[in-house]
Every structure is written in structure tokens, then in C-alpha cells.
Coordinates of C-alpha atoms in Angstrom, one line a residue:
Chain I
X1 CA 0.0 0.0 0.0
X2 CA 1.3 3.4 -0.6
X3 CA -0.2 6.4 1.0
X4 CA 1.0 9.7 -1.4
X5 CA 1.3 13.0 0.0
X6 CA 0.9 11.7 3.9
X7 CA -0.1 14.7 6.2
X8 CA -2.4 13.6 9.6
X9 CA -4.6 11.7 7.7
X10 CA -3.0 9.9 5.6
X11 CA 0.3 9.0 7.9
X12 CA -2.3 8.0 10.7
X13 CA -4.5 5.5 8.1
X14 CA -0.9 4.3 7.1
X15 CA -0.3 3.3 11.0
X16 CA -3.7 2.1 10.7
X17 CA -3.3 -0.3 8.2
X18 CA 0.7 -1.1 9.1
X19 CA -0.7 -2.1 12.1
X20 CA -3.2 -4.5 10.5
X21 CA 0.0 -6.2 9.2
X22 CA -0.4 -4.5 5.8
X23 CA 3.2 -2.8 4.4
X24 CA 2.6 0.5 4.1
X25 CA 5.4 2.8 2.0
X26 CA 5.3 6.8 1.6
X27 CA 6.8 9.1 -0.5
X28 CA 8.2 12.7 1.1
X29 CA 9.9 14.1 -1.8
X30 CA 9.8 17.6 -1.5
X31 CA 8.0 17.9 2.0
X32 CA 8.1 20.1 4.7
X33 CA 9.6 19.0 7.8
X34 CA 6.0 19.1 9.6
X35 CA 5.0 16.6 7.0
X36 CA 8.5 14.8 7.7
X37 CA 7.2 14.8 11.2
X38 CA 3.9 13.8 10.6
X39 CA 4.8 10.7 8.3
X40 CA 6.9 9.0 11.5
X41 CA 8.2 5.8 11.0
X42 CA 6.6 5.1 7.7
X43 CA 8.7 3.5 5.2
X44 CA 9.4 6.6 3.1
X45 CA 10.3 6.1 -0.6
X46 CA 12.2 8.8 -3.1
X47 CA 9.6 9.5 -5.5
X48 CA 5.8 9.5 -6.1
X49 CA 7.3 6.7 -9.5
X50 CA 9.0 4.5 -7.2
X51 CA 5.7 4.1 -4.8
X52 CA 3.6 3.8 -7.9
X53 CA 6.1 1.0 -9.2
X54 CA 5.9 -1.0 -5.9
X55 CA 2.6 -0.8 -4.6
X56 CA -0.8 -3.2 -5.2
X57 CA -2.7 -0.1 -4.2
X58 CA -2.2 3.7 -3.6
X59 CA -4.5 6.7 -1.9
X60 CA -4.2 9.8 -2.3
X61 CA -5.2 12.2 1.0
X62 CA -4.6 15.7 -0.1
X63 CA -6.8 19.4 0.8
X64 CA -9.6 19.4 -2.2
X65 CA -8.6 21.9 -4.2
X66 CA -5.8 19.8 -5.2
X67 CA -7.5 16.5 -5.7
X68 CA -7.4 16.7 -9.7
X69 CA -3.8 17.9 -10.0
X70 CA -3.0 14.8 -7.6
X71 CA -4.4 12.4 -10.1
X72 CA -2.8 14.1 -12.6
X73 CA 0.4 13.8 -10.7
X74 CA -0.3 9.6 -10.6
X75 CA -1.9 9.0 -13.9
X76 CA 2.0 10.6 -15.2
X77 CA 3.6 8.0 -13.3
X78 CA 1.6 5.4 -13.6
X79 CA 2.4 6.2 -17.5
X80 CA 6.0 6.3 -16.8
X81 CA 6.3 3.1 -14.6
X82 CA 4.1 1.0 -17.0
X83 CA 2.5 -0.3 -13.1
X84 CA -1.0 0.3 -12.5
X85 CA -1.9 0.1 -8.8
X86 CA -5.8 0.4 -7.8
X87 CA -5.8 4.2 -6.6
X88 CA -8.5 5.2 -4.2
X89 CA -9.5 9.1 -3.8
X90 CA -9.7 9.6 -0.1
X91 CA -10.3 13.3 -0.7
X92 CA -13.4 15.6 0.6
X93 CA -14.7 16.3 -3.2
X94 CA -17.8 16.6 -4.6
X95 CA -19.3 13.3 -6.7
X96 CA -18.7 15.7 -9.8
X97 CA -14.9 16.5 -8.9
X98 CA -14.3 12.7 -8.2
X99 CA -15.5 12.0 -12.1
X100 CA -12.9 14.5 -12.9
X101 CA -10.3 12.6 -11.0
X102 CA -11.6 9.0 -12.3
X103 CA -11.7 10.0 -15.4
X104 CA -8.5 11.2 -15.3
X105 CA -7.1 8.0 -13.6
X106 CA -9.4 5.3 -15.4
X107 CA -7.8 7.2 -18.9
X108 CA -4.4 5.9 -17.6
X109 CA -5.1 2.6 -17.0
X110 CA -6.1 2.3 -13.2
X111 CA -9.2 1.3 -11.1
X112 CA -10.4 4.1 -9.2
X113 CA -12.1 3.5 -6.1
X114 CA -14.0 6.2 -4.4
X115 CA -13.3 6.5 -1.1
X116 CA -13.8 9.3 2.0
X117 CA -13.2 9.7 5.9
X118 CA -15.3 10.6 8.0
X119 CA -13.8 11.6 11.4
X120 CA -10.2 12.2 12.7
X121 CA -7.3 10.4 11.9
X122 CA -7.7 7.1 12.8
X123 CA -6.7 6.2 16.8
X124 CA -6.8 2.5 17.5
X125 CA -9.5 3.8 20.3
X126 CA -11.2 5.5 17.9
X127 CA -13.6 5.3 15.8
X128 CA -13.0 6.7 12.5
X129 CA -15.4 5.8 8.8
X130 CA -14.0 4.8 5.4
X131 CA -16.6 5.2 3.2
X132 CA -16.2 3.5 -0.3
X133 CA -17.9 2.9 -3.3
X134 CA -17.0 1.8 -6.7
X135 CA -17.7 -1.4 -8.8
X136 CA -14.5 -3.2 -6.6
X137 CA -13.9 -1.6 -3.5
X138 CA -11.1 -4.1 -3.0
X139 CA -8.8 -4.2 -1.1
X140 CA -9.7 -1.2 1.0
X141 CA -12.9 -2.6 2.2
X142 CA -11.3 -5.8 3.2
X143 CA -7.9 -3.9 5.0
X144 CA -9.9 -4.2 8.7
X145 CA -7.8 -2.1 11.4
X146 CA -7.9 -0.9 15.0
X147 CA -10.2 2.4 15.2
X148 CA -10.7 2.4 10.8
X149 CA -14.6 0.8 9.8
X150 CA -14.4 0.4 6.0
X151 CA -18.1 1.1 5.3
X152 CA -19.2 0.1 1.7
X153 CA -21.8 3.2 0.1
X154 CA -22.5 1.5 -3.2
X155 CA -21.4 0.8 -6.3
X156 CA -21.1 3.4 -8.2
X157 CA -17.6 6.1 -8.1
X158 CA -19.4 9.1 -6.4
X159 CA -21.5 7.9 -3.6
X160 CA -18.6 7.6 -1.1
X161 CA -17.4 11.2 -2.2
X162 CA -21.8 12.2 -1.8
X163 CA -22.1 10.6 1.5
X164 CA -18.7 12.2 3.0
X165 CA -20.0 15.4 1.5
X166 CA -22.9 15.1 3.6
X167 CA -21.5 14.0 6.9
X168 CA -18.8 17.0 6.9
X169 CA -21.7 19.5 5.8
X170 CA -22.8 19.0 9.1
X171 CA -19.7 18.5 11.3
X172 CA -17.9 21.4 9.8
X173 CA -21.1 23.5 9.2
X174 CA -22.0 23.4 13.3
X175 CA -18.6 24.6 13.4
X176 CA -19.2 27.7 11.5
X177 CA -22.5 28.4 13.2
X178 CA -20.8 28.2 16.8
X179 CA -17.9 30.5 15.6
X180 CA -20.9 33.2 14.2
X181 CA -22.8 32.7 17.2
X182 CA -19.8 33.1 19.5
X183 CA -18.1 36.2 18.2
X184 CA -21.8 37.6 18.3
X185 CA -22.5 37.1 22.0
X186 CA -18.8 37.8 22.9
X187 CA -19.3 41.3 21.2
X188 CA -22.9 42.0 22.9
X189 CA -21.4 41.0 26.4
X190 CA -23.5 37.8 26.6
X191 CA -21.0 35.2 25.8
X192 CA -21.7 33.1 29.3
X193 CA -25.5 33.5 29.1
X194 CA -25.0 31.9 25.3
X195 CA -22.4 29.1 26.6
X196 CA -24.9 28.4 29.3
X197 CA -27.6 27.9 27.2
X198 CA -26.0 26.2 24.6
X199 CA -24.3 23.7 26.7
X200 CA -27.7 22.7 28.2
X201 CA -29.4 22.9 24.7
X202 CA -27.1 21.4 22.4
X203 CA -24.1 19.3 24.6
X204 CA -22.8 17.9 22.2
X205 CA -21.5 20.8 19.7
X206 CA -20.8 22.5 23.0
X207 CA -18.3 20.0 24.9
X208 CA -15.0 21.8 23.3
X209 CA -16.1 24.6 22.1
X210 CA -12.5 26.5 22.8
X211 CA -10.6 23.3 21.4
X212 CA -13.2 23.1 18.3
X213 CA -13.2 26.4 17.0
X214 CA -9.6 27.1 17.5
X215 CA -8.9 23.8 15.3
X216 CA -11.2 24.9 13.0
X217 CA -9.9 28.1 12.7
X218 CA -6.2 26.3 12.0
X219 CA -7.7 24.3 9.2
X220 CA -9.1 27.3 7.7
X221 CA -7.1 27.5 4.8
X222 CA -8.3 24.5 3.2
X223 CA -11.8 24.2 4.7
X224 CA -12.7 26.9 2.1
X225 CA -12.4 25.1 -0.6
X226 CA -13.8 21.7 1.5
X227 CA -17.2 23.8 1.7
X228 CA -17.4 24.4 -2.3
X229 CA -17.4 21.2 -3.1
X230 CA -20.2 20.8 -0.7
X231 CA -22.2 24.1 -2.1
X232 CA -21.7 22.3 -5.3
X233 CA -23.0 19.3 -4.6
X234 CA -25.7 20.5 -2.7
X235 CA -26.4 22.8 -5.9
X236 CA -26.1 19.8 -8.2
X237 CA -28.4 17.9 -6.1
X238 CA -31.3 20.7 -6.4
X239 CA -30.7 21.9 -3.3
X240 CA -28.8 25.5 -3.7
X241 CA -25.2 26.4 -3.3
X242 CA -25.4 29.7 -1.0
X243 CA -25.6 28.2 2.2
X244 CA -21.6 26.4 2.3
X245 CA -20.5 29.7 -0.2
X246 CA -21.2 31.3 2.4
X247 CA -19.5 28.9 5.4
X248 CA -16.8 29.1 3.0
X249 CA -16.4 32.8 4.0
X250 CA -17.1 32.0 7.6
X251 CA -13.6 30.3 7.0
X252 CA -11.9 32.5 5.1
X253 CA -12.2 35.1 8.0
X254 CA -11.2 32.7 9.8
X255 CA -8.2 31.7 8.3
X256 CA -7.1 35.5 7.9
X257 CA -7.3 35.9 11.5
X258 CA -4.8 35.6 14.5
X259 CA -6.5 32.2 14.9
X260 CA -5.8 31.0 11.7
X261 CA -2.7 31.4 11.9
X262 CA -1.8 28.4 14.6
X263 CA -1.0 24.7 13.6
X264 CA -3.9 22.0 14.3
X265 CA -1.6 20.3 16.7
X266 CA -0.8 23.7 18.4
X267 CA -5.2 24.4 18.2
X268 CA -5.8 21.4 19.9
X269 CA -5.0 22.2 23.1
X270 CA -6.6 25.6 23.3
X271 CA -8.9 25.7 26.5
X272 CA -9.8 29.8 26.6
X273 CA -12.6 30.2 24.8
X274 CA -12.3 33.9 25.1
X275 CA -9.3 33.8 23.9
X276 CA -10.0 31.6 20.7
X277 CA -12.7 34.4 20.3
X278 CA -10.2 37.4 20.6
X279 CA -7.7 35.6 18.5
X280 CA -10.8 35.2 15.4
X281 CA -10.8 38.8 15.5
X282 CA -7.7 40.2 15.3
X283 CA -6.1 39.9 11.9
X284 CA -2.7 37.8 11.1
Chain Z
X1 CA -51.0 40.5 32.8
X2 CA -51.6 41.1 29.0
X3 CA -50.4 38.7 26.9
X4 CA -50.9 40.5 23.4
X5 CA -51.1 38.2 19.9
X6 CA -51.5 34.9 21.6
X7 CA -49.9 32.3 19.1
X8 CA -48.8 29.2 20.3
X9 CA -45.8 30.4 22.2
X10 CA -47.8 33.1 24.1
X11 CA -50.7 31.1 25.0
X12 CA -48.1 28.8 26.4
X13 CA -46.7 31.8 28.5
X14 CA -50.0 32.7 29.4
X15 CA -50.5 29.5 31.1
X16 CA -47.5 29.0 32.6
X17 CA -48.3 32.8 34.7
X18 CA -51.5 31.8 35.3
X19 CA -50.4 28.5 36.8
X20 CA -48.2 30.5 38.6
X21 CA -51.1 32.3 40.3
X22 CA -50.2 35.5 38.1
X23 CA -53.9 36.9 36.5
X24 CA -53.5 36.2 32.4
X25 CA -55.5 38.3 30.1
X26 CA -55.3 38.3 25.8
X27 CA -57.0 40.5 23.4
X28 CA -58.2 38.0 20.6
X29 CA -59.8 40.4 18.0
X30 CA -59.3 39.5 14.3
X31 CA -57.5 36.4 15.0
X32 CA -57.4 33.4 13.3
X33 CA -59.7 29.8 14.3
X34 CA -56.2 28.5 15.2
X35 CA -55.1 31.6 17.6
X36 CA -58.3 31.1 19.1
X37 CA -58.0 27.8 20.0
X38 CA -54.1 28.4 20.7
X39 CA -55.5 30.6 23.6
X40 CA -57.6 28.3 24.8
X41 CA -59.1 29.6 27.9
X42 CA -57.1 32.5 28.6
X43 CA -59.3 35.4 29.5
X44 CA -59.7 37.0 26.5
X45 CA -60.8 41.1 26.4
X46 CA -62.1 42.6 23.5
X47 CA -59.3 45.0 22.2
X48 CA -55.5 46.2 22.9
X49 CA -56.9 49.1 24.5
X50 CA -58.8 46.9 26.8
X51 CA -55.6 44.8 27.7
X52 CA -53.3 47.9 28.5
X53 CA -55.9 49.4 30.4
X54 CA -56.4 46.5 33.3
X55 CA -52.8 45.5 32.9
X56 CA -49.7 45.7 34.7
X57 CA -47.6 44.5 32.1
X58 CA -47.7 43.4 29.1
X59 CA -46.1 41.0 26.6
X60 CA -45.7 40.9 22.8
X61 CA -44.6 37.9 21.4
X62 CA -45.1 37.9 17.4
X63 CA -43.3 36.7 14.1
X64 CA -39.8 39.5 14.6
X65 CA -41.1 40.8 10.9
X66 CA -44.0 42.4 12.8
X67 CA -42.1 43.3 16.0
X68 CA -42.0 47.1 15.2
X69 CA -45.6 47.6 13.9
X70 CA -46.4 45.6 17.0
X71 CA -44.4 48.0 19.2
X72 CA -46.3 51.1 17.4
X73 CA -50.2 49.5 18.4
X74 CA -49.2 49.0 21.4
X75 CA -48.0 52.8 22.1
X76 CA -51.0 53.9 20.5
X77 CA -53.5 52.0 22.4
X78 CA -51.3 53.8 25.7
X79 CA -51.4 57.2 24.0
X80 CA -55.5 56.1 23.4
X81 CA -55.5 55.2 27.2
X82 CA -53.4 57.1 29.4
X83 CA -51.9 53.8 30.8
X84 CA -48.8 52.9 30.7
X85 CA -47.6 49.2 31.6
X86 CA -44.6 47.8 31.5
X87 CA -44.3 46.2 27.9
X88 CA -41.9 42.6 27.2
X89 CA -41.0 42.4 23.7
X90 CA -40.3 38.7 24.0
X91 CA -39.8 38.2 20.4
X92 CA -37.0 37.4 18.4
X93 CA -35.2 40.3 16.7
X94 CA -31.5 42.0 16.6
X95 CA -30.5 44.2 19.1
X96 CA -31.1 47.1 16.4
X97 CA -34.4 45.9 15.9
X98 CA -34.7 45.8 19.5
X99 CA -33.9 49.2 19.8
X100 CA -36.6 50.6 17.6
X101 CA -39.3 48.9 19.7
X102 CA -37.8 50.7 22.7
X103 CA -37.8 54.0 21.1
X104 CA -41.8 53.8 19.9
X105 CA -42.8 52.0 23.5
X106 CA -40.6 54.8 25.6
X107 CA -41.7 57.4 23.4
X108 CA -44.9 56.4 24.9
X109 CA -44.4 56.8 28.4
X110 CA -43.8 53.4 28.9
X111 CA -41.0 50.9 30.6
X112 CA -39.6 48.5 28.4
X113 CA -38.0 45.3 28.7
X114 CA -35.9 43.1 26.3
X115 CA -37.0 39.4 26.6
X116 CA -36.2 36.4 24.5
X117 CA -38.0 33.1 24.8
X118 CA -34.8 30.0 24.3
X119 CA -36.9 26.3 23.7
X120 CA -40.1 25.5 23.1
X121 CA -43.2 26.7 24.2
X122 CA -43.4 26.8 28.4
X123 CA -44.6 22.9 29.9
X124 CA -44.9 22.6 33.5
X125 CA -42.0 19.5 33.0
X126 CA -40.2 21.2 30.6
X127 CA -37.2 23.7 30.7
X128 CA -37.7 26.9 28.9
X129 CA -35.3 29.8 29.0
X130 CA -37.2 33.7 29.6
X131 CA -33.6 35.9 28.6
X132 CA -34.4 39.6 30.2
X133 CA -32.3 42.8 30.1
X134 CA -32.9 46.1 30.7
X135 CA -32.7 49.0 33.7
X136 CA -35.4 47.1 35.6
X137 CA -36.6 43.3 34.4
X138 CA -39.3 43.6 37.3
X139 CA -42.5 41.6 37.2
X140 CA -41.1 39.3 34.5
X141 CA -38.3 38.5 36.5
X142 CA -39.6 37.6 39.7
X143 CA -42.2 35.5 37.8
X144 CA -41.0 31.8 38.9
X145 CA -43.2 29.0 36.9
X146 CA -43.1 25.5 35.8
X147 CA -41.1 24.9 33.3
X148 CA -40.2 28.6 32.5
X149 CA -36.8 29.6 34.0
X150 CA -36.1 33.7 33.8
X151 CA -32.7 34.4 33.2
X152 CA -30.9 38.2 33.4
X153 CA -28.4 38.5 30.9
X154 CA -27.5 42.4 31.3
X155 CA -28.6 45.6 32.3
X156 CA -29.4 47.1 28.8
X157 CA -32.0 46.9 26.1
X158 CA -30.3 44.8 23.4
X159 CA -28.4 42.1 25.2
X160 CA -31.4 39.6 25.7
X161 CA -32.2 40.0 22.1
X162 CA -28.1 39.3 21.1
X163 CA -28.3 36.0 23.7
X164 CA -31.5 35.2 21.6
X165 CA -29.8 35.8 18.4
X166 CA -26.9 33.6 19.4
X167 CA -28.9 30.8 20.8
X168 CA -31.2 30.4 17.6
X169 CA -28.5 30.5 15.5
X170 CA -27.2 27.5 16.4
X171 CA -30.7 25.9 17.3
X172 CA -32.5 26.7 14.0
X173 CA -29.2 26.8 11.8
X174 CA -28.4 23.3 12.1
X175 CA -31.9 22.3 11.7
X176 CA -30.5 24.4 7.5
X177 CA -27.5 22.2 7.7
X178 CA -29.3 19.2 7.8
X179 CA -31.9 20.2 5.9
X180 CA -29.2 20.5 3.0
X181 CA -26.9 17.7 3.8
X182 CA -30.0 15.1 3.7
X183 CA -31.6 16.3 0.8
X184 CA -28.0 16.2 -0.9
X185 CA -27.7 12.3 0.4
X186 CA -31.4 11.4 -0.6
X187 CA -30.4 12.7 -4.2
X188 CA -26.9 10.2 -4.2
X189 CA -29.0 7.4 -2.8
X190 CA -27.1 7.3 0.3
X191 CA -29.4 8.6 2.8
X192 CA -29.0 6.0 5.2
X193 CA -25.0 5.7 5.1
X194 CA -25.3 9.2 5.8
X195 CA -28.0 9.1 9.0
X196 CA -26.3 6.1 10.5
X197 CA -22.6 8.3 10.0
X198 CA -24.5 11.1 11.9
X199 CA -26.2 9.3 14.3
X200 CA -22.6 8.0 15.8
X201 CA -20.9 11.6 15.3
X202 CA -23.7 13.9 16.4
X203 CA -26.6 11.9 18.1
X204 CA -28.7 15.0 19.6
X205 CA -28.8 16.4 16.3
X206 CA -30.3 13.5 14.8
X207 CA -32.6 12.2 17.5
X208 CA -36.0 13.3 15.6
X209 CA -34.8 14.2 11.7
X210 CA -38.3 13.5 11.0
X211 CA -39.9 15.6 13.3
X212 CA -36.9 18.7 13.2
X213 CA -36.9 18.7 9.7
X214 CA -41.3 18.6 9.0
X215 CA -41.8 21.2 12.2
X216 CA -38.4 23.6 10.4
X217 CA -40.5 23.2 7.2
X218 CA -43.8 24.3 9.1
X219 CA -42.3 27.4 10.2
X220 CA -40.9 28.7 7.3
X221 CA -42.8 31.1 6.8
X222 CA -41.6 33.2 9.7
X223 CA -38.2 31.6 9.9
X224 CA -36.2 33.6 7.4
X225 CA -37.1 36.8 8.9
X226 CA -35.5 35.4 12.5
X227 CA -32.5 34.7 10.3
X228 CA -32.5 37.9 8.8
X229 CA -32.3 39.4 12.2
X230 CA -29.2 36.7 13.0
X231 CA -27.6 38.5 10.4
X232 CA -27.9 41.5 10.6
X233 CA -26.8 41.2 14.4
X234 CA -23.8 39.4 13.3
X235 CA -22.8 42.3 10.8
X236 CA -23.2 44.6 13.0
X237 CA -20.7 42.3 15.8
X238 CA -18.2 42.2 12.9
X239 CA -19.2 38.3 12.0
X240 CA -20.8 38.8 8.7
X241 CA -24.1 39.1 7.5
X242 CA -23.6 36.0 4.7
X243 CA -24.6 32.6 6.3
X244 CA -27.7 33.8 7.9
X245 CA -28.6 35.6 5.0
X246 CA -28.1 32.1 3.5
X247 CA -29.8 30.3 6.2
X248 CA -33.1 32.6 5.4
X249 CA -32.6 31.1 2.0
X250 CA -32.6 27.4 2.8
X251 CA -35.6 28.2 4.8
X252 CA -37.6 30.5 1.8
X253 CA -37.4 27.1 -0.7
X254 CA -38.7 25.2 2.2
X255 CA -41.6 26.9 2.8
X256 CA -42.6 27.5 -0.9
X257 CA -42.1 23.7 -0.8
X258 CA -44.5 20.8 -0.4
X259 CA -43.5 20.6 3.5
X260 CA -43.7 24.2 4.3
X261 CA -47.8 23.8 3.6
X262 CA -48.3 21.6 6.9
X263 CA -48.6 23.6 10.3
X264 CA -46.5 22.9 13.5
X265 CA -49.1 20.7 14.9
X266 CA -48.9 18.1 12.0
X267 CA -45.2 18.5 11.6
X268 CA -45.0 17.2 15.1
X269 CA -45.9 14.2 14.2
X270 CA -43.4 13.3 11.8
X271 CA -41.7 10.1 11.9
X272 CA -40.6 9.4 8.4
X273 CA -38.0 10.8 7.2
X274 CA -37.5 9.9 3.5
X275 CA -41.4 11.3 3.2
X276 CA -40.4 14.7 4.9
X277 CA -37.7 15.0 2.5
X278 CA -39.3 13.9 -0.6
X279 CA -42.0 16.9 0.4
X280 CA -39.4 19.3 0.3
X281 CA -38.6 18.6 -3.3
X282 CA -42.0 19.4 -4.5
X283 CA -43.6 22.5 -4.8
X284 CA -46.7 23.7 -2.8

């Protein structure tokens, strides 16, 4: 298995697997020492040419907006190496931008496989979803490890991306409506009435709420483009694009904030959610 | 007490005060069959003028589009009759809005008092939240009832209203987010993956799809001027006017849809959700 371009999730699903007794091989050619960091003890190889040579199967975990120019990036090799792993698309796309990167893919030779996460990295006391779909969804659905559930959509290359599109509409949307909600009551005075309230009315969203928004606000600069794919879908599927445009812009803010500017490792341990707050609205 | 435009949250006010041991009266004229039988057996009076003249105080609780007319009958019928209660605009508007109904009612001779109803209508075992602010929140404050909890939030006019603002956002906005995500799923033919994906990662939000989703619907029509109020108040905070402004969108299509036709009552009763969302693709 080769896992391209591992950041959290992919180096954490190649742990996943590795530790399901599956060899796992990376590629950090021209990576940033965070990424260095992140990928651990995976077996790393020298280019994206040599993983494509050696491996049964290969995923690609990337931010959206650069999900086609990533299959681009494998159908080239794939062409150059003559090898033609099974390449599943773990990426938060829209059905339509998945046909794109199929297309692209299929064109070369490869079976695609649709795939999406739902959840964080995978923990071996977690419990994180693999949602797949495509007319084989082999191996991946078969590759059973600690704290990763391969759940199988359908059939069809676009269902996983659909379902994933759905779920993260809603985790990452609450996020944006808590943020809004937040900075509102902060700047009316009324923040502990609100928390109060909240946390009796809604417990759930409200558990975290420094930790959440401040690692929202450090994965701002891709969730942008996350939430388009979603306001495309949604507008594909009949039912309008303005409402993730505009979350979209709830995270744009974001990301042009003090707030943005943090690391999701460094996010995760914020516990002042008036400071989280302050930081969202001071500029960078 | 008056409580003036009885709908269904009023009446349920009305009750709870009355149970309470306060003395409840309504003014019904030119209502509807169903605000008559919302009121039930409230004492009802025969006109506004009537109501401000035997009352104390007085409560208007109407759709937040007619908050400021409702503001300007109600200092006319005190201009009409010399008396000049204290007047609860318990309704759900932006602190701007807010202040308007505090300039017409003060104008008037009267005190005023900001009040915000968070959760459903009052039950003597449930757990509604009354949100008051201003100089003085006397009698409203000091009226303890089953199932209706009144809460200070600040000394001035406005800061109810912005804990209001803050708490509905998140209530009524995720009832948009799902409203989107599921019609989106439905469309791919992966509703279920995607309600059994939410129903591990956010269970409180997905207790009663059904029902949320058929009573949202049933609101509609007075929903996206709420969210127009949400976001207008964020602007004003510095948040951004453009995902409530959204929000009030999601919420315009499902009221000119097939669901937005039934009332609250037969939303209620919901229980299927593939129906709820197949009447939200269909027009009226």
C-alpha cells in the first residue's frame, strides 16, 4: 500500500493499516519537515514513480482543491512506470470533482475507487469511517484495522465522495455556526448566558467549544475550498449552493485571523474560549 | 397581565403565569380559528386598549417581521388610554431591531423590557429559558413558573435580544444544515450511510430528523425573517451578515415547498423521514 502525500490523515490511516499487518510505503519528496514529522516511522520512498512502481494499491489524502492535480500527478507516473496500482481518492470532493479525478485516472489505466473519511485520523481507540464505493472496493474494504470501519456506500464512483459530503456538511457546518454565534454574543457581552444555554441545549457541539473552534480556525485555509465542493454538490443535487458559499467565508475570515494562523496540533489544546474568540478577531 | 397576539408560544406563557397564580389576560380580535384555539381559555378582552388598560404588564410575542408595527399599536392604544404598563417584547429580533421597539414603546411613556423566549413553548416539566435585560426586568423576572426559568443577561435593552440571536443561531441553523446535507444524500441514494454516520458523530442532532426537519419546514414562513435578524446582528458584531442571509434562504425554498404547507401541529408528528424529504422537493 502506498499512501501519497501523507499529512495527519493519511500517515495516521498508514499506521492504521501497518498495524493491521499490511506494508505500508510513503513518498516525502519535497516535503516540509511538519509533514517529515507527521509521516513518523513510515517506510518513506524517493519519488511518487517508485511508490507507484511497488505498490498493489495507492490513496491519495490531499486538501480538495488539489485532488485533480494529484491524479494528474499519478496518472504521469503510472504512465512512466508502465504499473498500474488500484488508486482510491480519499479526498473531501464533490461526486462531480471525483469523475474528474476517475476519469482522469481510469484514462491511464487504473481502477479508481472512491473513497472518503469521516472523522479524525484514525486512533486504534477510535472510531474513524471509510466510506467506499465503486464497482470493486477491493482491497480497501477488506484492510480491517484498529479504530478504521471500511463502510461500503454503493457501487457506483461518487456515492462515497456524496455521503462524505454530507456528513462533513454537518460537522464542519456546526462549526461555522458556533464560531458566528460566539463572536456575536462575545461582542454583545453575553457570551456566558449563550455558553450556558447552549451547553444545556445542544451538549454535544458544546463539549469543546475552545478546542473546536480554535482547530477549526487552524484548518481554515483548506476548509474553504472543503465547503465548495459541498455548495456544489448541494447545488447539483437541487438543493442550492449559497448556504456552504457562504460557510466558506465564515472560514476564510477565519483563516485571515490571528486564529488562523496556529497549527492543528498547536489548536488542539486551546482551552480559553475567550481567547479563541479574541484571537478570530484580530487579523494575522 | 396582557399577553398580546397569543400564538402558540404566548398562550403557552399565558399559562404558565397563570399556573403560577399570576392573572393572564389576551386580546383576541381578528385572530385566526387557530389563535383562538391556541389561547384556549385564557381570559380573552375585546381589544389592545382593553388589555393595557387592566394591565400591569404586558407581553408581545409575534413573528420578529412584525415586531415594530407591533411596538407602534401597542404605544397607541397607551397614548388612546393614558396607561402605561410595563411592555416585554419577548420576540426574536436584533439588538437594532430591538432598539426601535424601545424607542416607539418609551416614546410612549412606557418601561420596556428586552425578553427572549430559548426552547419551546413553556410545559410545567419542561425547561424553557425567559432571557431579560434592561434597567429594571421587574415583574417578568420575579415571575418563577413550571417549566419557564427567567434568566438576566444584562442591564441594557439589546443584550437579551443578542443572547437570543446567538442561541437560535445554532438551534435553527443546524436544523439548515441538515436540511441540506439530507436532501443532498437522498439525491446520491445514500441517505442511510449518511443518517447512521450522523447518528454515531452527532446523536442530539439526529434524534427526531423526521420531526426537526417537518416542524423547520412548518415554520418557514416566519423563519427567514428570525435569520434575517441573525444576520444583521452578526454584521453589526463584525461576523458577517452572509450565512444567515443564507440560512433565510434554505428556509424561503422550504416553505414555498410541499412541506412548508403543513402547520406545527402536523409537523410534530413526523416520523418518516425519507417522506419529509421527498416533500421538500416538491412545490406547494
Amino acid at each position: 500500500m502506498g499512501i501519497l502525500w501523507p499529512g495527519a490523515m493519511g500517515s495516521a490511516l498508514g499506521r492504521a493499516w501497518r498495524s493491521a499487518g499490511v506494508e505500508v510505503v510513503t513518498s516525502l519528496d519535497g516535503r516540509s519537515a511538519r509533514t517529515r514529522d507527521l509521516a513518523g516511522d513510515l517506510t518513506a520512498l524517493g519519488s511518487l514513480e517508485e511508490v507507484v512502481r511497488v505498490c498493489d494499491a495507492v490513496v491519495s489524502v490531499v486538501p480538495p482543491a488539489h485532488a485533480v492535480t494529484q491524479a494528474e500527478q499519478i496518472a504521469a507516473a503510472v504512465r512512466r512506470t508502465g504499473s498500474t496500482p488500484v488508486v482510491a481518492d480519499l479526498n473531501a470532493v464533490s461526486p462531480a470533482t471525483m469523475g474528474q479525478v476517475a476519469t482522469v485516472l481510469e484514462a491511464a489505466g487504473c481502477v479508481v475507487v472512491d473513497g472518503a473519511i469521516s472523522g479524525p485520523p484514525p486512533r486504534p481507540d477510535g472510531d474513524t469511517a471509510l466510506f467506499l464505493s465503486g464497482a470493486s472496493c477491493s482491497p480497501f474494504a477488506d484492510l480491517a484495522a484498529p479504530g478504521l470501519r471500511a463502510v461500503v456506500v454503493g457501487s457506483e464512483v461518487g456515492a462515497a465522495s456524496a455521503t462524505k459530503m454530507s456528513t462533513a456538511a454537518v460537522y464542519k457546518g456546526t462549526k461555522a455556526l458556533l464560531l458566528q454565534s460566539l463572536l456575536t454574543a462575545r461582542h454583545h457581552g453575553v457570551l456566558d448566558a449563550v455558553v450556558a444555554d447552549l451547553s444545556t441545549g445542544a451538549p454535544e457541539l458544546t463539549a469543546h467549544l475552545a478546542r473546536d473552534l480554535a482547530v477549526a480556525a487552524s484548518k481554515s485555509d483548506r476548509l474553504p475550498a472543503e465547503m465548495r465542493e459541498i455548495a456544489s454538490t448541494q447545488a447539483a443535487a437541487g438543493a442550492g449552493a449559497e448556504l456552504y458559499e457562504a460557510v466558506a467565508e465564515v472560514f476564510e475570515r477565519a483563516d485571515a485571523s490571528a486564529a488562523g494562523a496556529a497549527t492543528p496540533e498547536e489548536a488542539a489544546s486551546a482551552i480559553d474560549l475567550d481567547a479563541v474568540l479574541d484571537a478570530l478577531t484580530r487579523h494575522r
